[in-house]
Every structure is written in C-alpha cells, then in structure tokens.
XYZ file of C-alpha atoms in Angstrom:
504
model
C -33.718 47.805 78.459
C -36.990 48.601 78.134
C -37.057 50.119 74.628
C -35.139 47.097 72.860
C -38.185 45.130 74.750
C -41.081 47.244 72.968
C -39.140 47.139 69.564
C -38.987 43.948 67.044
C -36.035 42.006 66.885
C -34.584 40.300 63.864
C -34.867 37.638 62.528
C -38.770 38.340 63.589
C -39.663 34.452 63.034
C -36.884 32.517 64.208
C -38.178 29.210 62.303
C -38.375 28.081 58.838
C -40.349 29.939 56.511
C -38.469 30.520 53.431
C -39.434 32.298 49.704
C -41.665 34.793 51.412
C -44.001 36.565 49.318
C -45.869 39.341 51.391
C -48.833 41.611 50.530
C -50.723 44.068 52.480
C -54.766 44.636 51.854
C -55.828 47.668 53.625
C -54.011 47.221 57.528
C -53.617 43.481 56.892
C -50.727 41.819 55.663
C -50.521 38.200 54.539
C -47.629 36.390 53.624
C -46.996 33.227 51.672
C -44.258 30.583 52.047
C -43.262 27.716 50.933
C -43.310 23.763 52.543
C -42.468 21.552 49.740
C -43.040 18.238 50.312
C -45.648 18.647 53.309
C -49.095 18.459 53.237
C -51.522 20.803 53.249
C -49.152 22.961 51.838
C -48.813 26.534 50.492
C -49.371 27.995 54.188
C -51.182 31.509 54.229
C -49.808 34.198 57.496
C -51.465 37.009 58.592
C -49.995 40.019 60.283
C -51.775 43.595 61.525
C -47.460 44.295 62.591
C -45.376 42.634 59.588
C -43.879 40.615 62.762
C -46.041 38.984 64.595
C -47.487 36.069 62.201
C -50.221 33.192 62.529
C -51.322 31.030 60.307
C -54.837 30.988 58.741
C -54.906 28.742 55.607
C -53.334 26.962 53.181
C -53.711 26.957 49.629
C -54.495 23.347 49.046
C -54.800 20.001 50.710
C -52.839 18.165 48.522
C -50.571 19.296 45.493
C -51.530 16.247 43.520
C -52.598 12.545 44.417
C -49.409 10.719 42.800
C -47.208 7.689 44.210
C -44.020 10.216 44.882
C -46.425 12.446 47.273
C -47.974 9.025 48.451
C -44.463 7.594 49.332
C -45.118 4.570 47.161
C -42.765 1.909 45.702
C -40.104 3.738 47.760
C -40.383 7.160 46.185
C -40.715 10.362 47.353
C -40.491 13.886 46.542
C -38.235 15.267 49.620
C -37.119 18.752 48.432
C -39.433 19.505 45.551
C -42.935 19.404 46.213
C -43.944 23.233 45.433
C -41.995 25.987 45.808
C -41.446 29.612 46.405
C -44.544 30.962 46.158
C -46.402 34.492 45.378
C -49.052 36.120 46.724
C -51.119 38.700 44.972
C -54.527 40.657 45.112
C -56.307 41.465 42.615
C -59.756 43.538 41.983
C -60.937 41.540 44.971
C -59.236 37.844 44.248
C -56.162 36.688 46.133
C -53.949 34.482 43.910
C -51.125 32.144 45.672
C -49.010 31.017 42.652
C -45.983 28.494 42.657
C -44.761 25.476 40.791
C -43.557 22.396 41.305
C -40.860 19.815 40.124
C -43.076 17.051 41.243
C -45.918 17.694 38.852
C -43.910 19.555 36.773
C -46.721 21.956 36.310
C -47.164 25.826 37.413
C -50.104 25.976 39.946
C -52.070 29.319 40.576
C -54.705 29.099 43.746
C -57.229 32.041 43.754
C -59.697 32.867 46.607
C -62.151 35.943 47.549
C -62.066 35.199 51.250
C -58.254 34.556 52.273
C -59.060 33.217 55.661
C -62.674 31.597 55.211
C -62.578 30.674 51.741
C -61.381 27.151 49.962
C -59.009 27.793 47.311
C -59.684 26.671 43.403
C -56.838 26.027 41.525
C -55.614 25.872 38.199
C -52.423 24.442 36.748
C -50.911 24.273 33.068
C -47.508 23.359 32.177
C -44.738 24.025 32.133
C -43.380 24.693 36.020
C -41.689 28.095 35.620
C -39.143 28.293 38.291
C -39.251 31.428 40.577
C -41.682 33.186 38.910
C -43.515 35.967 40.124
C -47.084 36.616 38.690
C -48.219 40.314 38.260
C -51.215 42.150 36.887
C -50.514 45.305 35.093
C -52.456 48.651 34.952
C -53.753 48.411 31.425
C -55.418 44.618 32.512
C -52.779 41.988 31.102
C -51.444 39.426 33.240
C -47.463 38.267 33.493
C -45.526 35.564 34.779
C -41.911 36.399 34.683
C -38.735 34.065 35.949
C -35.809 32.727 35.466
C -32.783 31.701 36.401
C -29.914 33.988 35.301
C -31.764 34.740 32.193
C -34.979 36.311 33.154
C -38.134 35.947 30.713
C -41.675 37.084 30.179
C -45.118 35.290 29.359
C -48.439 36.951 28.982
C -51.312 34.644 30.368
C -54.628 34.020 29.183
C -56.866 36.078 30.733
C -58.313 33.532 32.985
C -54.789 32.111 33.948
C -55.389 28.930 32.220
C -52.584 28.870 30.629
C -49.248 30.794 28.454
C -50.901 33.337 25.349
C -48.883 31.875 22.590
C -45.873 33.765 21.303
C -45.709 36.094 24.163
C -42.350 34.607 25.676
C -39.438 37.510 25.418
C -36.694 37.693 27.393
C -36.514 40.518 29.938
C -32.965 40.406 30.995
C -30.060 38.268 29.401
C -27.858 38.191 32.332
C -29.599 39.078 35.863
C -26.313 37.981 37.950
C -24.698 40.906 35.985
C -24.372 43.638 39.064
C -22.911 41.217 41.261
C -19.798 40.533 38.932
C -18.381 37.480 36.979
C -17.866 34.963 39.744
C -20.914 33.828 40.336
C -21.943 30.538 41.291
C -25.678 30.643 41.294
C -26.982 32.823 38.589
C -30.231 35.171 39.470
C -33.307 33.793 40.780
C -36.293 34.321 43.485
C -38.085 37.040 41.169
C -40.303 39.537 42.728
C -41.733 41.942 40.721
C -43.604 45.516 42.371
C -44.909 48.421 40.235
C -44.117 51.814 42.524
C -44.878 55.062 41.399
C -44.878 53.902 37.724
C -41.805 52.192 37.718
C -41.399 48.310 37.560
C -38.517 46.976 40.015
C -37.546 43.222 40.180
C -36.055 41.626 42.567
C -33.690 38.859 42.610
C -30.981 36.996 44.344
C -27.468 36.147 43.289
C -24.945 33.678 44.941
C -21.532 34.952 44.446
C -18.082 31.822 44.857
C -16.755 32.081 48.258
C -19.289 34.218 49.515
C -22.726 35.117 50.135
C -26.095 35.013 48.663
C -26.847 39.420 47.821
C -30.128 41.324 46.783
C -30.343 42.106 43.401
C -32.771 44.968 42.026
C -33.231 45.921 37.901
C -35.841 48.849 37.223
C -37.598 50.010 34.157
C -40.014 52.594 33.291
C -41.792 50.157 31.009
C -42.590 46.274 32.020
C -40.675 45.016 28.951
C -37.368 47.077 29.645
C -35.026 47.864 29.099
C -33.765 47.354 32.976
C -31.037 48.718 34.502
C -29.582 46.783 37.583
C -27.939 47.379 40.944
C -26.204 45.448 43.950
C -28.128 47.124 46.681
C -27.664 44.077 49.690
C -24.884 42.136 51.230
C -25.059 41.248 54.714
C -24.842 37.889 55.634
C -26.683 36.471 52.818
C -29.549 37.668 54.407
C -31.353 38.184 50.574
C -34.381 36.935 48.667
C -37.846 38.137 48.702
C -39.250 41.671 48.034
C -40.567 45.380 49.921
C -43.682 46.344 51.290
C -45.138 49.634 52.749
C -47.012 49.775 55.905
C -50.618 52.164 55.780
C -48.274 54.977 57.430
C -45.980 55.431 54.020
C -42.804 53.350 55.355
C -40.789 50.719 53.910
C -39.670 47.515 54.395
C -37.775 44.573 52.800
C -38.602 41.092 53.829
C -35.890 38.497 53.539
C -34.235 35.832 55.099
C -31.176 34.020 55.815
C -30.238 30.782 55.615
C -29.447 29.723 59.764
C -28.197 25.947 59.740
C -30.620 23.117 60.733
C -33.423 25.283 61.705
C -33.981 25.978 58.460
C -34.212 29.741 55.927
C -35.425 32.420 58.790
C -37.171 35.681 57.815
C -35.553 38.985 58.343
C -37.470 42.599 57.982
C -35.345 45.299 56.534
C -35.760 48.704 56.993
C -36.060 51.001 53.268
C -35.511 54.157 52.446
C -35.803 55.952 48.257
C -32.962 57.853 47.258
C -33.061 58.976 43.376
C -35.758 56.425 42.724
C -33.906 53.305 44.337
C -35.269 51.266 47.316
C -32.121 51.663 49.455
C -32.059 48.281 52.123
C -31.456 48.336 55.494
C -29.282 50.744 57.356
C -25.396 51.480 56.217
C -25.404 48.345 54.299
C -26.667 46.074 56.677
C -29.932 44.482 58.101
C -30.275 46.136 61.872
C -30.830 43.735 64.554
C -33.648 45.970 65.813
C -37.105 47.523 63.774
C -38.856 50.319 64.615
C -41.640 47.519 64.710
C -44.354 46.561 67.651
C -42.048 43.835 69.724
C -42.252 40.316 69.409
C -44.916 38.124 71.071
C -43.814 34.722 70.309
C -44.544 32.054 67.689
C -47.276 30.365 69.653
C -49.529 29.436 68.684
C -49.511 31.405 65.868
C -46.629 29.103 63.452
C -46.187 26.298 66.447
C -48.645 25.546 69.124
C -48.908 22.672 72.069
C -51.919 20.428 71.461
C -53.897 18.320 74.099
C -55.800 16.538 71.291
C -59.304 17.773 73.013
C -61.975 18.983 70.569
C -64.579 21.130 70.857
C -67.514 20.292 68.617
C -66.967 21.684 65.217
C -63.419 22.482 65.591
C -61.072 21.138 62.506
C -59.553 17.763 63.860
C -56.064 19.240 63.510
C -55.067 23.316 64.242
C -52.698 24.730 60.883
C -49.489 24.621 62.945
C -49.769 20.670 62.050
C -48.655 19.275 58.554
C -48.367 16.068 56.988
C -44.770 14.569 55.700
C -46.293 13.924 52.366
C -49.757 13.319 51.756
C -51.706 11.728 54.449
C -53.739 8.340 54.347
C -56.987 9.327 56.124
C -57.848 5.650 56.595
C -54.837 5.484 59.544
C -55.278 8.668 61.232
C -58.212 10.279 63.682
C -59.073 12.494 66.638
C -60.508 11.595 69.297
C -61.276 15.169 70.561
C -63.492 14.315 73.624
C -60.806 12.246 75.199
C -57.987 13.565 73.502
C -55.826 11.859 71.394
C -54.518 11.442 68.147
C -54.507 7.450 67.078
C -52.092 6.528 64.369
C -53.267 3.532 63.012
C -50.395 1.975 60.415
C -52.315 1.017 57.086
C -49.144 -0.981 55.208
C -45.413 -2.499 56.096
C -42.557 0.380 55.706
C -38.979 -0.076 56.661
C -38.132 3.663 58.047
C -39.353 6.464 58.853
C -38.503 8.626 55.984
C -40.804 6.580 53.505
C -43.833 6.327 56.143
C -46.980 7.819 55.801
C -49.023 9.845 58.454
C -45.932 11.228 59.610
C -47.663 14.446 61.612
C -45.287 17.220 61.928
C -44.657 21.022 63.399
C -41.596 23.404 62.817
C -38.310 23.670 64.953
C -37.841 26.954 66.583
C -34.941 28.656 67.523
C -32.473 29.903 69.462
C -33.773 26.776 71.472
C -37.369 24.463 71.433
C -38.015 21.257 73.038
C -41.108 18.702 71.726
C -42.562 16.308 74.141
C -44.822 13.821 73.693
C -47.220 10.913 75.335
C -48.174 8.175 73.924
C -50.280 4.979 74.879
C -48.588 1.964 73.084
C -51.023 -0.522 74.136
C -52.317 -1.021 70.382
C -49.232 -1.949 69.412
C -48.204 -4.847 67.212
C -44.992 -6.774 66.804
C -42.473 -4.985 64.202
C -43.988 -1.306 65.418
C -41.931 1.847 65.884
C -43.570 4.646 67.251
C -42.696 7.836 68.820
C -40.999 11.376 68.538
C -38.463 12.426 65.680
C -36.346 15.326 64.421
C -37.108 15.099 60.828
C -34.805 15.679 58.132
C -32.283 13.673 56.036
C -29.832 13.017 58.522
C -32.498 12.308 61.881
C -33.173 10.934 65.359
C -36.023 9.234 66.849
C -37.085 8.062 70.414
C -39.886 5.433 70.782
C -41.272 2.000 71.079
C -39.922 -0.944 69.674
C -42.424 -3.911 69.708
C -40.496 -6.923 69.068
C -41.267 -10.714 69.629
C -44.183 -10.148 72.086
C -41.484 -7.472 74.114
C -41.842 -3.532 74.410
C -38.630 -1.614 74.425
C -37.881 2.127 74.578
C -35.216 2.748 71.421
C -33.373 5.285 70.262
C -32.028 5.565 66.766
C -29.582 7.684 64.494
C -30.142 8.044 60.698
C -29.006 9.478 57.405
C -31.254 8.305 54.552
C -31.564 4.750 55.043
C -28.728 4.048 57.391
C -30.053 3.741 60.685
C -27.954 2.940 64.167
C -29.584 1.664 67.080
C -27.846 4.215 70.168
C -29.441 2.533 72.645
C -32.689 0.320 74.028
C -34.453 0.178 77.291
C -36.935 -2.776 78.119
C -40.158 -1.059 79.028
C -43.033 -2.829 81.317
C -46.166 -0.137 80.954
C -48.228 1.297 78.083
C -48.504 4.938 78.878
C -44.509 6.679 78.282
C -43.180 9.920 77.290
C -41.018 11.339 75.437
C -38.994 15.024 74.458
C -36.210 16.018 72.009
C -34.281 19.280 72.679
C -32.528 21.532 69.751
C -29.894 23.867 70.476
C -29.879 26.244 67.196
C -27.940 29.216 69.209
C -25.065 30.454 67.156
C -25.754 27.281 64.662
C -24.975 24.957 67.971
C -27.486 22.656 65.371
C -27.113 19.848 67.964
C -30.214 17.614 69.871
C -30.946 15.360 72.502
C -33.171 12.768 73.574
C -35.295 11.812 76.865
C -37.865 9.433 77.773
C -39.820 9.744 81.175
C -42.264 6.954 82.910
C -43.992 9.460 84.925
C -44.020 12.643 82.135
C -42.006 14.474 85.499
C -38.628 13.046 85.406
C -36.639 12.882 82.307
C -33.885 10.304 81.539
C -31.520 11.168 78.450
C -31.457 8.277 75.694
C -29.143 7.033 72.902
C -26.521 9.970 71.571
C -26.630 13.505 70.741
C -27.972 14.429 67.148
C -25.578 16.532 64.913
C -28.629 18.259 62.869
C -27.689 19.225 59.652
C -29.889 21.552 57.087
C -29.702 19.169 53.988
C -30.287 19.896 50.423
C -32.332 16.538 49.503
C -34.781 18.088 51.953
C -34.331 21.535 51.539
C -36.493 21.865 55.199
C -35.385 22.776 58.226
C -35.974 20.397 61.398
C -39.178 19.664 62.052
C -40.825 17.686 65.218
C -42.659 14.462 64.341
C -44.915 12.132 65.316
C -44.309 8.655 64.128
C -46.122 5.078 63.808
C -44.934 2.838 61.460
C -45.152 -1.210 61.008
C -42.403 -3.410 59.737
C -44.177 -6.693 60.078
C -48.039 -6.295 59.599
C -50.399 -3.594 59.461
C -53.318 -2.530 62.037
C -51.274 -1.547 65.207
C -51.816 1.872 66.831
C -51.026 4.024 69.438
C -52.648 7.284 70.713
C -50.619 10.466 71.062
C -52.071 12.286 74.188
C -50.496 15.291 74.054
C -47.655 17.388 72.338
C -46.144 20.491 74.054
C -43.689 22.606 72.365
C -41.238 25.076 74.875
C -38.744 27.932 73.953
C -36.346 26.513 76.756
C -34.298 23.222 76.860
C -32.765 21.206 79.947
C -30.823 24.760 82.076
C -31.401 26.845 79.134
C-alpha cells in the first residue's frame, strides 16, 4: 500500500528514548532525552520531519567526576544519573536542563550553536524532579515541578541559582482529573505558553491501569489552573505539543514497550474551546500525516568499521559509555580500524566495569555483531558482546590458565551462570546477539562464528526484562574486563547493527 509507505508510522523511533522534550527553531526541531547513567549524556536530536531523528550533540561529557559514575568501591549509579530533561530557546541561547539523584543537584546546559557549540553548564542545588524550565514574556525565569504537588521557583536571572522566597505552590493535587486511585501521583511537567494561556502537562499512573496525559491551564502563570484527563491509550503519555511551520499540531509521547526500553509516539492535535485535544477519537493513530520513516541508521544507531578519517571524532554519537569512561584504557586506531580496550584495574563482572562502549536496541527486531582480535589477552580476561541491563547475557573470551575459550554467560546483578564454553584455537572470532522485541517477544540469542560467515548458536536464550534499577532499555555492548591483572586488550574490528534476525 503505497500511501501507508509514504506516511509515518508510530511509534516513529522504535528504541529507547524516553522524557522527550522537543522544540522547533524556525524549520528545525531538536529534541532532548534522557540516558541516565551513560556517558556523554544528555543526547541532542535533530529533525526537519518531527520523525526522522539523528543525533548531533550532547550536553556534556560527563555529569560529574565522582566514584558512583566511576564505578568505584563497587558503586554505581544504574538508574539515576540525570534525568528527564528540557529543552528550551531563548533570545538566541538553547538551554538543556535536568537534574540528577546522583549529584543531587539541578543542572542547566546553555549553548548558542546547538550542533557546533560546547555546552557550559551551571548547577545549584537542590535536584528538582521533573521540572520544566520556562522564560516568560515580561523576562523572569521559572522552574516548576513536582510530584503530585506541583510548585514554582523564580531563578536568578543568570540561572545560578533559586531567588529566595519565590517557592509557591501551583497546584495542590495534579493527579486530581484522573480520580482517587492513583498510584503514582503527577509528574513529567511540561510547561508551553499558547496564545496567552499557560498549559502544563503532566502524567498520572492510575492502580490497575495505565499511565494517562494530564493537562491544567491558566490565563496567568501562577493560576489558578483548571485540569483535564485528555489521554488514555495504552499508557502511551508523558511529554508535551509542538506545531510544525505550517500551523499543525502534535503531541510527542511515548510508551513504555518491555525490554527495549520507553519508545516515542507522535500524536496528532487538534483546539476545541481552547483545549489541545490528543490524538484521534481518544487514541494515538498508528499512522501520521508525517513524511515516512527512513530508518534509525545511522542517525540513533549506526554500524562502525573503526576506520578514521583525519579529524573525525574517535567515536560517532550513536556510541556511549556505561558510566564514565577511563581514557587511559580506550583508543582508535582509525587507519587500521579498531577499537582497543585496554583493562586499567581487576573487576569481577561486567556490570561494575569500566569502558563498557555501548549503542541502543532497536525494535521490532536488531541483531549486533562483532569481531574481535583476542591476541592481547591476559589470563582472568572476559571480553566480548553483551545485552546490557540488570538481568543480561554475554558471549566472549574466557582466558584462563594459559587456555582461550569461547563462553557464554547468564546474569541478574551479580549472579552469573556459565550456559556454556567452547575451547577456541585462533585470535581473530566473532560474535552476534539477536533481540526479538515483536509484540514484547523481549527474548535473545547468542552466536559465535570462526569465519564471521557461519554462525553457531551459544549458551541459552535470554529472557530480557526492562528493569527498574536500570531504568534503560537493552543496549548492545562491548566488553573487556580483567579478573586477575590489568594490561590485557583486545581490538574490536568492527560492529554492525541489522533490523533483521536469523529468518526474520
């Protein structure tokens, strides 16, 4: 049908990229999400469609240089990091806002040049959950959040920090137009200023049901606000509206969708009596009047030979850190092509190991493949390919007593189970992990190949599972780690992500 094929379908990124915050500055739109724990983080989209996305910056590096983020003395910060952020612009300043659990601090990025352009930042406390900053018409600057209760600071004018005695609360009970039984009071504020009126946006989890879209509106910024219920459909909820240069509407959302992660969803909008109606009859259409689809690569996931070209950045944006890197035990060698992961301490698993290099899952299906030279490898190494998240699996190579082995291994947290081991007699091997995420399927499986051609499954099927100590949906990763001594490396020659698994 050749007019579903030239229209977008939802979701319209079929990956995780949760908390979007979306803005559009003249035909460009650029979108903010959040990545928690990963480093760099705060990842800047831009979009000339509202659907297809690619990444061109993130707002910092590193959130801060601490032993959590360093995954020292076997901490971590899994699930916090920095979260849900907003994007705004500003008489020619874009601000990326958030906060953070892990510094416990609010953290406000501001840039002139949103794809060239380093971001500064500045931070005060404390973190203010959910909060959404806006700048109003008469030059004062907000932060407003909250969860149930929803409240209001005025900042200093240069954002350093909360004017003192400017905290009021805006609304007592936000959960209020989705009923008594709620089990997650109001949160996710968005705040837009249309045609004079202020309209917030919030989400509400309801007991035994589903997360909904929750809009309050007021003629002044300080209220009073009156509230609707104006989304249930498959707790597809959370995020905000945004009109295209041609005068249309649209709500951007998304839906929580099992291991793969929190998937983003455009909504159609229409005004009726000075309410933002959402989607069509109640529900979020499968199909946008929208330019189609073109696929995530390698705009949010891209295959990478390792090869260089002088001046290019060592690693594309589609690549992030679990944690903060150590730059000591990581480097490109772009002429050749290759990444070497060099292991700089002892660990005992995977979870708690640095340099830890890592791209999104994408559904309905994706397979990552990998090979590796495990020459430089030491006795006690583990390297190799992973589906990262609490519960996990990992194919690789086992160094032990002088002997190489290909192993496969199972783990939640720190319990690990060896599925299977193969003794292995050359340096160069490969590797692939396939995810089904079709109809939450949420289940992989593992291959190794000595000639990269033909594939051999390994160990047991993965049961993936979209866990709240991580918050993340699965993500592909490449792994070195040491459990005896440090210095051993191997060299990653290649990674290829594919929207197709084994007869799929």
């Amino acid at each position: 049908n050749e007019t579903v094929k030239n229209k977008a379908q939802n979701p319209i990124i079929f990956a995780d990229v949760p908390d979007m915050s979306i803005i559009r500055v003249d035909d460009m739109y650029y979108m903010a999400s959040t990545t928690m724990h990963l480093s760099p983080g705060l990842p800047i989209m831009k979009s000339d469609d509202l659907v297809n996305w690619e990444l061109v910056s993130y707002a910092y590096d590193i959130l801060a240089d601490v032993g959590e983020l360093r995954l020292e003395d076997d901490n971590n910060t899994y699930g916090r990091g920095s979260w849900a952020p907003g994007l705004r612009y500003h008489n020619g300043v874009y601000y990326a806002s958030t906060f953070s659990a892990t510094t416990n601090k609010t953290h406000i990025y501001t840039t002139r040049d949103i794809e060239n352009e380093p971001w500064k930042e500045t931070s005060f406390s404390p973190s203010l959950h959910d909060h959404t900053l806006f700048f109003d018409d008469n030059g004062k600057v907000y932060l407003i959040w909250g969860v149930g209760e929803i409240t209001m600071v005025e900042l200093e004018s240069d954002l350093s920090g909360i004017k003192e005695g400017t905290e009021r609360v805006l609304i007592e009970n936000a959960s209020a137009p989705a009923g008594d039984n709620i089990l997650l009071p109001a949160e996710g504020s968005q705040l837009f200023k249309i045609d004079g009126m202020y309209y917030l946006f919030n989400i509400t989890w309801v007991r035994e049901g589903m997360r909904k879209v929750l809009i309050h509106r007021a003629e002044s910024i300080y209220g009073p606000y009156e509230g609707r219920l104006v989304l249930r459909d498959r707790g597809i909820a959370q995020g905000g509206i945004i009109d295209t240069p041609e005068g249309n509407w649209f709500a951007y959302l998304f839906r929580d969708y099992g291991s793969v992660g929190r998937i983003p969803y455009l909504a159609p909008v229409t005004w009726e009596d000075g309410w933002p109606v959402l989607g069509i009859d109640g529900k979020v259409p499968d199909e946008l009047d929208l330019p189609a689809d073109k696929g995530l690569s390698p705009g949010i996931v891209a295959s990478d030979d390792f090869k260089r070209e002088p001046g290019e950045p060592d690693l594309p944006l589609v690549w992030q850190w679990n944690h903060n890197p150590d730059h000591s035990g990581w480097m490109i060698n772009g002429q050749e092509g290759y990444l070497r992961l060099t292991n700089t301490r002892v660990d005992d698993r995977l979870l708690q190991t640095r340099n830890t290099l890592s791209q999104r899952t994408i559904g309905p299906v994706s397979s990552g493949s990998i090979g590796v030279d495990v020459s430089g490898m030491k006795d006690g190494d583990y390297a190799g390919l992973a589906l990262l998240q609490y519960r996990h699996g990992k194919v690789g190579v086992k160094r032990e007593d002088g002997n190489t082995y290909l192993v496969m291994v199972l783990a939640e947290g720190e319990e690990r189970t060896e599925q299977e081991r193969v003794l292995l007699e050359q340096d160069v091997i490969y590797f692939k992990a396939e995810c089904d995420f079709r109809d939450r399927t949420d289940t992989a499986n593992f291959y190794y190949s000595l000639d990269g051609e033909n594939w051999v499954s390994i160990g047991s099927r993965l049961d993936m599972v979209y866990t709240l100590p991580h918050f993340m949906g699965y993500r592909f990763g490449l792994f070195n780690y040491a459990t005896e001594e440090a210095g051993g490396y191997v060299d990653f020659q290649f990674f290829t992500i594919e929207e197709h698994i084994s007869g799929r």
